[in-house]
Amino acid sequence: MNGDRHIITVLVQNQFGVLARVAGLFSGKGFNIDSLCVAETPDPQFSRMTLVTHGDERVIDQTVKQLNKLVDVIRVNDLTEEPHVERELVLIKVAAEGLVRSEILQVAEIFRARIVDIAPKSLTIETTGDEGKITALINMLRPYGLIEVARTGKIALGRGMRGASEAGGARLGGDEGLKEGV
């Protein structure tokens, strides 16, 4: 793992164009987004973005400050140094004919993965976990013949009461507190 990698969550207004403004901030500075996941929160007024990017502390601090200045951004958290839970989902379609099918099923079981589709010449496997687990599963299945791999990118939440929605003492559903906590 690269020590300069950062996991940043951004709570934003769920409005048209917000994703383009956030991505534009990164591209304007010449920073790459390694992965990006966006989904609506339980309160449909807000969406949560989870970004994975690389940069030294100065670059990340500057990026976080600039993200906070965007009108539609409610809160930004760099979870990298904070206790957090992170997961990724992967779908892996692997060639599986004849006797190797049972071997692939055993590998999937070891990784607590599920078979989500069966075809005459392939199996599609789903699992969630941290980056290490996902990479290890892909590497174990590679010798059988990977047909397609789709990864969601990382999602993350701070442990306990820490996190984008609770950091200012507010919870989703009461946007007054969210704006005060910025």
Short mmCIF file of C-alpha atoms in Angstrom, two decimals:
data_model
loop_
_atom_site.label_atom_id
_atom_site.label_comp_id
_atom_site.label_asym_id
_atom_site.label_seq_id
_atom_site.Cartn_x
_atom_site.Cartn_y
_atom_site.Cartn_z
CA MET A 1 0.00 0.00 0.00
CA ASN A 2 1.10 3.52 -0.71
CA GLY A 3 1.46 5.70 2.38
CA ASP A 4 0.20 8.75 0.49
CA ARG A 5 -3.18 7.23 -0.24
CA HIS A 6 -6.15 8.99 1.37
CA ILE A 7 -9.78 8.04 1.79
CA ILE A 8 -11.92 11.16 1.78
CA THR A 9 -15.67 11.25 2.40
CA VAL A 10 -17.65 14.23 1.18
CA LEU A 11 -21.24 14.87 2.26
CA VAL A 12 -22.91 16.99 -0.42
CA GLN A 13 -26.27 18.38 -1.43
CA ASN A 14 -27.93 15.82 -3.69
CA GLN A 15 -28.14 18.12 -6.69
CA PHE A 16 -27.38 18.06 -10.37
CA GLY A 17 -23.76 18.99 -11.16
CA VAL A 18 -22.22 18.45 -7.70
CA LEU A 19 -20.21 15.44 -8.85
CA ALA A 20 -18.87 17.42 -11.82
CA ARG A 21 -17.77 20.29 -9.53
CA VAL A 22 -15.98 17.93 -7.13
CA ALA A 23 -14.31 16.01 -9.96
CA GLY A 24 -13.44 19.32 -11.63
CA LEU A 25 -11.65 20.49 -8.50
CA PHE A 26 -9.44 17.40 -8.62
CA SER A 27 -8.77 17.59 -12.36
CA GLY A 28 -8.11 21.32 -12.16
CA LYS A 29 -5.34 20.66 -9.64
CA GLY A 30 -4.00 17.73 -11.62
CA PHE A 31 -4.92 15.16 -8.94
CA ASN A 32 -6.14 11.74 -9.87
CA ILE A 33 -9.14 10.11 -8.23
CA ASP A 34 -8.26 6.42 -7.84
CA SER A 35 -11.83 5.43 -7.00
CA LEU A 36 -15.10 7.25 -6.47
CA CYS A 37 -18.39 6.02 -5.07
CA VAL A 38 -21.46 8.21 -4.76
CA ALA A 39 -24.80 7.28 -3.26
CA GLU A 40 -27.79 8.95 -1.74
CA THR A 41 -27.87 8.96 2.08
CA PRO A 42 -30.97 7.96 4.07
CA ASP A 43 -31.94 11.63 3.76
CA PRO A 44 -32.47 12.15 0.01
CA GLN A 45 -31.33 15.79 0.30
CA PHE A 46 -27.75 14.54 0.68
CA SER A 47 -25.33 12.22 -1.07
CA ARG A 48 -22.10 10.78 0.25
CA MET A 49 -19.01 10.56 -1.93
CA THR A 50 -16.09 8.34 -1.02
CA LEU A 51 -12.93 9.29 -2.88
CA VAL A 52 -9.59 7.57 -2.85
CA THR A 53 -6.70 9.73 -3.98
CA HIS A 54 -2.96 10.11 -3.51
CA GLY A 55 -0.99 13.08 -2.27
CA ASP A 56 1.22 14.32 0.52
CA GLU A 57 -0.28 15.98 3.59
CA ARG A 58 0.05 19.49 2.16
CA VAL A 59 -1.76 18.54 -1.06
CA ILE A 60 -4.53 16.70 0.78
CA ASP A 61 -5.02 19.54 3.29
CA GLN A 62 -5.30 22.00 0.41
CA THR A 63 -7.76 19.74 -1.41
CA VAL A 64 -9.93 19.29 1.69
CA LYS A 65 -10.02 23.07 2.25
CA GLN A 66 -11.01 23.68 -1.36
CA LEU A 67 -13.68 20.99 -1.23
CA ASN A 68 -15.13 22.69 1.86
CA LYS A 69 -15.43 25.93 -0.12
CA LEU A 70 -17.69 24.38 -2.76
CA VAL A 71 -21.25 25.60 -2.22
CA ASP A 72 -22.87 22.15 -2.34
CA VAL A 73 -20.38 20.51 0.01
CA ILE A 74 -21.67 20.05 3.55
CA ARG A 75 -18.72 18.28 5.16
CA VAL A 76 -15.38 16.72 4.20
CA ASN A 77 -13.53 14.09 6.24
CA ASP A 78 -10.15 12.55 5.53
CA LEU A 79 -10.61 9.15 7.15
CA THR A 80 -7.10 7.94 6.43
CA GLU A 81 -5.72 8.52 9.92
CA GLU A 82 -9.01 8.03 11.76
CA PRO A 83 -10.53 4.74 12.90
CA HIS A 84 -12.82 3.68 10.10
CA VAL A 85 -14.41 0.75 8.34
CA GLU A 86 -13.83 0.39 4.62
CA ARG A 87 -15.21 -2.07 2.13
CA GLU A 88 -15.28 -2.73 -1.54
CA LEU A 89 -17.56 -4.96 -3.60
CA VAL A 90 -16.37 -7.00 -6.54
CA LEU A 91 -18.05 -9.12 -9.20
CA ILE A 92 -15.73 -11.62 -10.87
CA LYS A 93 -16.72 -13.66 -13.90
CA VAL A 94 -14.35 -16.59 -14.18
CA ALA A 95 -14.09 -19.35 -16.75
CA ALA A 96 -15.43 -22.52 -15.13
CA GLU A 97 -15.84 -25.63 -17.18
CA GLY A 98 -15.73 -29.22 -16.07
CA LEU A 99 -13.83 -30.23 -12.98
CA VAL A 100 -12.38 -26.80 -12.18
CA ARG A 101 -15.87 -25.64 -11.25
CA SER A 102 -15.67 -27.39 -7.86
CA GLU A 103 -12.21 -25.93 -7.24
CA ILE A 104 -13.53 -22.45 -7.92
CA LEU A 105 -16.45 -23.05 -5.56
CA GLN A 106 -13.98 -24.02 -2.83
CA VAL A 107 -11.95 -20.86 -3.38
CA ALA A 108 -15.15 -18.79 -3.22
CA GLU A 109 -16.14 -20.50 0.03
CA ILE A 110 -12.77 -19.79 1.65
CA PHE A 111 -13.22 -16.10 0.84
CA ARG A 112 -16.87 -16.17 1.96
CA ALA A 113 -17.86 -15.14 -1.53
CA ARG A 114 -21.15 -16.00 -3.22
CA ILE A 115 -21.96 -17.38 -6.62
CA VAL A 116 -24.44 -14.94 -8.16
CA ASP A 117 -24.62 -16.34 -11.70
CA ILE A 118 -23.95 -19.69 -13.30
CA ALA A 119 -23.52 -20.24 -17.04
CA PRO A 120 -22.33 -23.33 -18.91
CA LYS A 121 -18.80 -21.96 -19.22
CA SER A 122 -18.52 -19.45 -16.38
CA LEU A 123 -19.33 -18.53 -12.78
CA THR A 124 -19.87 -15.02 -11.48
CA ILE A 125 -18.68 -14.51 -7.93
CA GLU A 126 -19.53 -11.66 -5.58
CA THR A 127 -17.76 -10.64 -2.41
CA THR A 128 -17.14 -7.63 -0.21
CA GLY A 129 -14.14 -6.83 1.90
CA ASP A 130 -11.07 -4.71 2.20
CA GLU A 131 -8.72 -4.16 -0.69
CA GLY A 132 -6.42 -6.97 0.44
CA LYS A 133 -9.18 -9.58 0.46
CA ILE A 134 -10.49 -8.49 -2.94
CA THR A 135 -7.02 -8.57 -4.48
CA ALA A 136 -6.25 -11.96 -2.94
CA LEU A 137 -9.48 -13.46 -4.32
CA ILE A 138 -8.79 -12.09 -7.80
CA ASN A 139 -5.26 -13.51 -7.67
CA MET A 140 -6.56 -16.93 -6.59
CA LEU A 141 -9.08 -16.99 -9.46
CA ARG A 142 -6.71 -15.62 -12.11
CA PRO A 143 -5.25 -19.07 -13.05
CA TYR A 144 -8.77 -20.30 -13.99
CA GLY A 145 -9.21 -17.46 -16.47
CA LEU A 146 -10.75 -14.14 -15.48
CA ILE A 147 -13.38 -13.11 -18.02
CA GLU A 148 -14.49 -9.84 -16.39
CA VAL A 149 -13.91 -8.04 -13.10
CA ALA A 150 -16.02 -5.12 -11.82
CA ARG A 151 -15.03 -3.36 -8.58
CA THR A 152 -17.07 -0.67 -6.88
CA GLY A 153 -14.20 1.27 -5.45
CA LYS A 154 -13.90 1.88 -1.76
CA ILE A 155 -16.67 3.02 0.57
CA ALA A 156 -15.88 4.00 4.14
CA LEU A 157 -17.40 5.30 7.37
CA GLY A 158 -15.76 6.54 10.52
CA ARG A 159 -16.07 4.17 13.46
CA GLY A 160 -18.59 4.86 16.18
CA MET A 161 -20.14 8.32 16.15
CA ARG A 162 -17.37 9.77 14.00
CA GLY A 163 -18.28 10.52 10.44
CA ALA A 164 -19.55 12.96 7.90
CA SER A 165 -23.07 13.20 9.25
CA GLU A 166 -22.32 13.25 12.94
CA ALA A 167 -19.14 15.33 13.14
CA GLY A 168 -20.96 18.59 13.78
CA GLY A 169 -23.35 17.09 16.28
CA ALA A 170 -26.01 16.79 13.62
CA ARG A 171 -27.56 13.76 12.04
CA LEU A 172 -28.91 13.36 8.58
CA GLY A 173 -32.44 14.67 8.41
CA GLY A 174 -31.67 17.91 10.23
CA ASP A 175 -29.67 19.98 7.82
CA GLU A 176 -29.47 23.00 10.14
CA GLY A 177 -26.86 21.28 12.29
CA LEU A 178 -24.95 20.02 9.29
CA LYS A 179 -24.40 23.52 7.95
CA GLU A 180 -23.39 24.86 11.37
CA GLY A 181 -20.80 22.13 11.78
CA VAL A 182 -18.89 22.99 8.60
#
